[in-house]
Amino acid sequence: MLSALREYFEDHPWRAVTSADVIGWGLFYLLFMFYAAAKNGEFLFIDFANLVIHEAGHPLFSYLGDGATVWGGTILQWFVPFALATYFVFQRQVTAFVFSLFFFFENWLYTATYMADARAQALPLVSIGGGDGDENMHDWYNIFSRLGVLNHDVQIAHFIRVCGWIGMLSCVAFLMWRYYQSQKAESLASVRTSFQ
C-alpha cells in the first residue's frame, strides 16, 4: 500500500505554485490570522460555516448512540476540511490543499473556544436536536465529564488552540516551500533548455 502511494506521488508531482499564488494566498492567510488573533477566541465569520457542519454531525452520528451523537458535531466539523485536504493531495493541487488544511486547523480554534466554555457555559448554544430542556446540551461539558477531565477544560482548550495556530502557520510555510520548489524546478528547466 505504501509503495503504491509512493509510486503514485512520484508519478504525479505537485502542480507549480506561482508568484501570484504566493502573493494572493499569502496575503489572505496573513490577514485572516491577524483577524483571528484580534478576535482572540471569539466567534469568527468562518465559524458560521463550521457551526452548520458541526450541528449536522449530531444527527448524522446519532444512529451510533448517545456518545457518538455528542462527539459527532466535532468529528464532522474536523472531517470535512480534512477530507477535502486529502482529496487535493491526490489531485496534487497545492493551493487547494493548503486552503483546506488551513481551515481544518482553524476549526481547532473554534473547538478550543467551545472546550474552554465547558464549565462556565457562557456561550450561547445552538441545537437542531431540541430536547426537553432538562439535559445539558453543551458537547464539551458532556465529553469532558464522561472522560473525567472537566476540571482541565481550559488547559485542554489552550493546547488545542496552540496546535491550531501551529497547524495554520505550518500550512502557510508549506505553501512557501512549494513555491520555492516550483521556482527551483523552473530554474533547472530553463538551464537545461539553454544547454540544448
mmCIF file of C-alpha atoms in Angstrom:
data_model
loop_
_atom_site.group_PDB
_atom_site.id
_atom_site.type_symbol
_atom_site.label_atom_id
_atom_site.label_comp_id
_atom_site.label_asym_id
_atom_site.label_seq_id
_atom_site.Cartn_x
_atom_site.Cartn_y
_atom_site.Cartn_z
ATOM 1 C CA MET A 1 0.000 0.000 0.000
ATOM 2 C CA LEU A 2 2.742 2.467 0.991
ATOM 3 C CA SER A 3 4.784 1.610 -2.088
ATOM 4 C CA ALA A 4 1.718 2.199 -4.288
ATOM 5 C CA LEU A 5 1.186 5.595 -2.655
ATOM 6 C CA ARG A 6 4.857 6.486 -3.060
ATOM 7 C CA GLU A 7 4.722 5.469 -6.724
ATOM 8 C CA TYR A 8 1.547 7.499 -7.276
ATOM 9 C CA PHE A 9 3.092 10.626 -5.757
ATOM 10 C CA GLU A 10 6.308 10.172 -7.755
ATOM 11 C CA ASP A 11 4.297 9.872 -10.975
ATOM 12 C CA HIS A 12 2.063 12.815 -10.061
ATOM 13 C CA PRO A 13 4.158 15.758 -8.825
ATOM 14 C CA TRP A 14 2.598 18.779 -7.147
ATOM 15 C CA ARG A 15 1.354 21.467 -9.501
ATOM 16 C CA ALA A 16 3.574 24.524 -9.621
ATOM 17 C CA VAL A 17 2.928 27.402 -7.244
ATOM 18 C CA THR A 18 3.203 30.778 -8.960
ATOM 19 C CA SER A 19 4.243 34.143 -7.584
ATOM 20 C CA ALA A 20 0.617 35.273 -7.898
ATOM 21 C CA ASP A 21 -0.466 32.263 -5.796
ATOM 22 C CA VAL A 22 2.005 33.098 -3.054
ATOM 23 C CA ILE A 23 1.208 36.804 -3.007
ATOM 24 C CA GLY A 24 -2.574 36.406 -3.162
ATOM 25 C CA TRP A 25 -2.952 33.453 -0.821
ATOM 26 C CA GLY A 26 -0.153 34.598 1.463
ATOM 27 C CA LEU A 27 -1.888 37.945 1.925
ATOM 28 C CA PHE A 28 -5.228 36.214 2.537
ATOM 29 C CA TYR A 29 -3.757 33.922 5.208
ATOM 30 C CA LEU A 30 -1.835 36.761 6.831
ATOM 31 C CA LEU A 31 -4.944 38.955 7.064
ATOM 32 C CA PHE A 32 -7.051 36.055 8.313
ATOM 33 C CA MET A 33 -4.533 35.215 11.037
ATOM 34 C CA PHE A 34 -4.390 38.859 12.147
ATOM 35 C CA TYR A 35 -8.193 38.846 12.243
ATOM 36 C CA ALA A 36 -8.264 35.592 14.263
ATOM 37 C CA ALA A 37 -5.602 36.865 16.674
ATOM 38 C CA ALA A 38 -7.504 40.126 17.177
ATOM 39 C CA LYS A 39 -10.691 38.207 17.971
ATOM 40 C CA ASN A 40 -8.728 36.086 20.500
ATOM 41 C CA GLY A 41 -11.120 33.166 20.898
ATOM 42 C CA GLU A 42 -14.272 34.939 19.782
ATOM 43 C CA PHE A 43 -16.577 33.659 17.047
ATOM 44 C CA LEU A 44 -15.036 34.270 13.583
ATOM 45 C CA PHE A 45 -17.035 34.778 10.376
ATOM 46 C CA ILE A 46 -15.907 31.363 9.057
ATOM 47 C CA ASP A 47 -17.329 29.777 12.196
ATOM 48 C CA PHE A 48 -20.842 30.238 10.817
ATOM 49 C CA ALA A 49 -19.957 27.584 8.220
ATOM 50 C CA ASN A 50 -18.210 25.490 10.874
ATOM 51 C CA LEU A 51 -21.318 25.691 13.067
ATOM 52 C CA VAL A 52 -23.597 24.389 10.313
ATOM 53 C CA ILE A 53 -21.294 21.435 9.685
ATOM 54 C CA HIS A 54 -20.913 20.846 13.436
ATOM 55 C CA GLU A 55 -24.654 20.767 14.026
ATOM 56 C CA ALA A 56 -25.183 18.429 11.053
ATOM 57 C CA GLY A 57 -22.790 15.978 12.692
ATOM 58 C CA HIS A 58 -25.016 15.378 15.708
ATOM 59 C CA PRO A 59 -27.986 13.802 13.887
ATOM 60 C CA LEU A 60 -25.649 12.132 11.373
ATOM 61 C CA PHE A 61 -23.851 10.247 14.165
ATOM 62 C CA SER A 62 -26.967 9.777 16.328
ATOM 63 C CA TYR A 63 -27.530 6.308 14.847
ATOM 64 C CA LEU A 64 -24.365 5.135 16.606
ATOM 65 C CA GLY A 65 -25.587 6.007 20.110
ATOM 66 C CA ASP A 66 -25.528 8.824 22.619
ATOM 67 C CA GLY A 67 -21.736 9.105 22.875
ATOM 68 C CA ALA A 68 -21.327 9.288 19.101
ATOM 69 C CA THR A 69 -24.100 11.882 18.926
ATOM 70 C CA VAL A 70 -22.224 14.188 21.289
ATOM 71 C CA TRP A 71 -18.863 13.658 19.536
ATOM 72 C CA GLY A 72 -20.466 13.782 16.066
ATOM 73 C CA GLY A 73 -20.509 17.564 15.793
ATOM 74 C CA THR A 74 -16.782 17.967 16.279
ATOM 75 C CA ILE A 75 -15.959 14.845 14.265
ATOM 76 C CA LEU A 76 -17.836 16.094 11.195
ATOM 77 C CA GLN A 77 -16.599 19.659 11.675
ATOM 78 C CA TRP A 78 -12.992 18.431 11.554
ATOM 79 C CA PHE A 79 -13.590 15.685 8.996
ATOM 80 C CA VAL A 80 -14.980 17.869 6.181
ATOM 81 C CA PRO A 81 -11.932 20.142 5.675
ATOM 82 C CA PHE A 82 -9.557 17.222 6.332
ATOM 83 C CA ALA A 83 -11.310 15.105 3.688
ATOM 84 C CA LEU A 84 -11.062 17.994 1.227
ATOM 85 C CA ALA A 85 -7.352 18.372 2.015
ATOM 86 C CA THR A 86 -6.862 14.646 1.409
ATOM 87 C CA TYR A 87 -8.669 14.879 -1.923
ATOM 88 C CA PHE A 88 -6.478 17.773 -3.052
ATOM 89 C CA VAL A 89 -3.307 15.918 -2.024
ATOM 90 C CA PHE A 90 -4.221 13.278 -4.591
ATOM 91 C CA GLN A 91 -5.125 15.949 -7.132
ATOM 92 C CA ARG A 92 -1.702 17.497 -6.397
ATOM 93 C CA GLN A 93 -3.245 20.975 -6.119
ATOM 94 C CA VAL A 94 -1.097 22.843 -3.627
ATOM 95 C CA THR A 95 -3.241 25.947 -3.076
ATOM 96 C CA ALA A 96 -6.476 23.961 -2.635
ATOM 97 C CA PHE A 97 -4.731 21.508 -0.289
ATOM 98 C CA VAL A 98 -3.278 24.336 1.806
ATOM 99 C CA PHE A 99 -6.640 26.151 1.929
ATOM 100 C CA SER A 100 -8.480 23.031 3.110
ATOM 101 C CA LEU A 101 -5.835 22.080 5.652
ATOM 102 C CA PHE A 102 -5.581 25.669 6.894
ATOM 103 C CA PHE A 103 -9.311 25.657 7.674
ATOM 104 C CA PHE A 104 -9.053 22.193 9.206
ATOM 105 C CA PHE A 105 -6.665 23.746 11.735
ATOM 106 C CA GLU A 106 -8.776 26.916 12.035
ATOM 107 C CA ASN A 107 -11.550 24.610 13.235
ATOM 108 C CA TRP A 108 -9.329 23.799 16.193
ATOM 109 C CA LEU A 109 -9.589 27.434 17.321
ATOM 110 C CA TYR A 110 -13.377 27.211 17.154
ATOM 111 C CA THR A 111 -13.345 23.905 19.022
ATOM 112 C CA ALA A 112 -10.956 25.280 21.658
ATOM 113 C CA THR A 113 -13.339 28.156 22.378
ATOM 114 C CA TYR A 114 -16.168 25.658 22.871
ATOM 115 C CA MET A 115 -13.958 23.387 25.034
ATOM 116 C CA ALA A 116 -12.868 26.265 27.292
ATOM 117 C CA ASP A 117 -16.547 27.016 27.943
ATOM 118 C CA ALA A 118 -17.350 23.528 29.279
ATOM 119 C CA ARG A 119 -17.607 24.538 32.939
ATOM 120 C CA ALA A 120 -18.535 28.211 32.511
ATOM 121 C CA GLN A 121 -21.180 27.568 29.837
ATOM 122 C CA ALA A 122 -21.344 31.239 28.926
ATOM 123 C CA LEU A 123 -21.526 30.700 25.155
ATOM 124 C CA PRO A 124 -24.948 30.722 23.521
ATOM 125 C CA LEU A 125 -25.683 27.206 22.268
ATOM 126 C CA VAL A 126 -27.393 26.174 19.065
ATOM 127 C CA SER A 127 -29.150 22.837 18.850
ATOM 128 C CA ILE A 128 -31.084 21.325 15.999
ATOM 129 C CA GLY A 129 -31.930 18.297 18.143
ATOM 130 C CA GLY A 130 -34.075 20.200 20.606
ATOM 131 C CA GLY A 131 -34.589 18.268 23.821
ATOM 132 C CA ASP A 132 -36.921 18.981 26.691
ATOM 133 C CA GLY A 133 -34.534 21.447 28.347
ATOM 134 C CA ASP A 134 -33.616 19.219 31.315
ATOM 135 C CA GLU A 135 -30.412 17.755 29.899
ATOM 136 C CA ASN A 136 -27.123 19.608 29.490
ATOM 137 C CA MET A 137 -26.669 20.291 25.769
ATOM 138 C CA HIS A 138 -23.053 21.501 25.971
ATOM 139 C CA ASP A 139 -20.999 18.970 23.978
ATOM 140 C CA TRP A 140 -17.721 19.558 25.753
ATOM 141 C CA TYR A 141 -19.289 19.574 29.215
ATOM 142 C CA ASN A 142 -20.648 16.125 28.410
ATOM 143 C CA ILE A 143 -17.453 14.861 26.756
ATOM 144 C CA PHE A 144 -15.100 16.147 29.453
ATOM 145 C CA SER A 145 -17.432 14.938 32.227
ATOM 146 C CA ARG A 146 -17.505 11.438 30.749
ATOM 147 C CA LEU A 147 -13.722 11.449 30.349
ATOM 148 C CA GLY A 148 -13.241 12.763 33.908
ATOM 149 C CA VAL A 149 -11.269 15.824 32.777
ATOM 150 C CA LEU A 150 -13.865 18.565 33.176
ATOM 151 C CA ASN A 151 -11.652 20.492 35.606
ATOM 152 C CA HIS A 152 -8.994 20.725 32.883
ATOM 153 C CA ASP A 153 -11.249 22.203 30.183
ATOM 154 C CA VAL A 154 -9.300 25.463 29.896
ATOM 155 C CA GLN A 155 -5.893 23.747 29.769
ATOM 156 C CA ILE A 156 -7.052 21.273 27.123
ATOM 157 C CA ALA A 157 -8.595 24.113 25.126
ATOM 158 C CA HIS A 158 -5.351 26.085 25.320
ATOM 159 C CA PHE A 159 -3.397 23.076 23.984
ATOM 160 C CA ILE A 160 -5.875 22.613 21.110
ATOM 161 C CA ARG A 161 -5.749 26.342 20.298
ATOM 162 C CA VAL A 162 -1.930 26.330 20.193
ATOM 163 C CA CYS A 163 -1.991 23.246 17.941
ATOM 164 C CA GLY A 164 -4.469 25.022 15.658
ATOM 165 C CA TRP A 165 -2.166 28.039 15.340
ATOM 166 C CA ILE A 166 0.860 25.830 14.704
ATOM 167 C CA GLY A 167 -1.124 23.970 12.057
ATOM 168 C CA MET A 168 -2.234 27.146 10.281
ATOM 169 C CA LEU A 169 1.290 28.574 10.301
ATOM 170 C CA SER A 170 2.635 25.240 9.006
ATOM 171 C CA CYS A 171 0.163 25.369 6.114
ATOM 172 C CA VAL A 172 1.449 28.785 5.088
ATOM 173 C CA ALA A 173 5.047 27.556 5.463
ATOM 174 C CA PHE A 174 4.226 24.577 3.223
ATOM 175 C CA LEU A 175 2.798 26.926 0.571
ATOM 176 C CA MET A 176 6.007 28.979 0.671
ATOM 177 C CA TRP A 177 8.143 25.827 0.494
ATOM 178 C CA ARG A 178 6.200 24.546 -2.524
ATOM 179 C CA TYR A 179 6.692 27.948 -4.171
ATOM 180 C CA TYR A 180 10.429 27.689 -3.540
ATOM 181 C CA GLN A 181 10.422 24.157 -5.010
ATOM 182 C CA SER A 182 8.461 25.376 -8.051
ATOM 183 C CA GLN A 183 10.925 28.208 -8.624
ATOM 184 C CA LYS A 184 13.861 25.824 -8.266
ATOM 185 C CA ALA A 185 12.343 23.381 -10.778
ATOM 186 C CA GLU A 186 11.625 26.234 -13.200
ATOM 187 C CA SER A 187 15.226 27.456 -12.929
ATOM 188 C CA LEU A 188 16.587 23.964 -13.554
ATOM 189 C CA ALA A 189 14.318 23.561 -16.577
ATOM 190 C CA SER A 190 15.494 26.870 -18.048
ATOM 191 C CA VAL A 191 19.142 25.914 -17.505
ATOM 192 C CA ARG A 192 18.596 22.569 -19.250
ATOM 193 C CA THR A 193 16.848 24.336 -22.130
ATOM 194 C CA SER A 194 19.721 26.773 -22.565
ATOM 195 C CA PHE A 195 22.221 23.883 -22.882
ATOM 196 C CA GLN A 196 20.225 22.085 -25.575
#
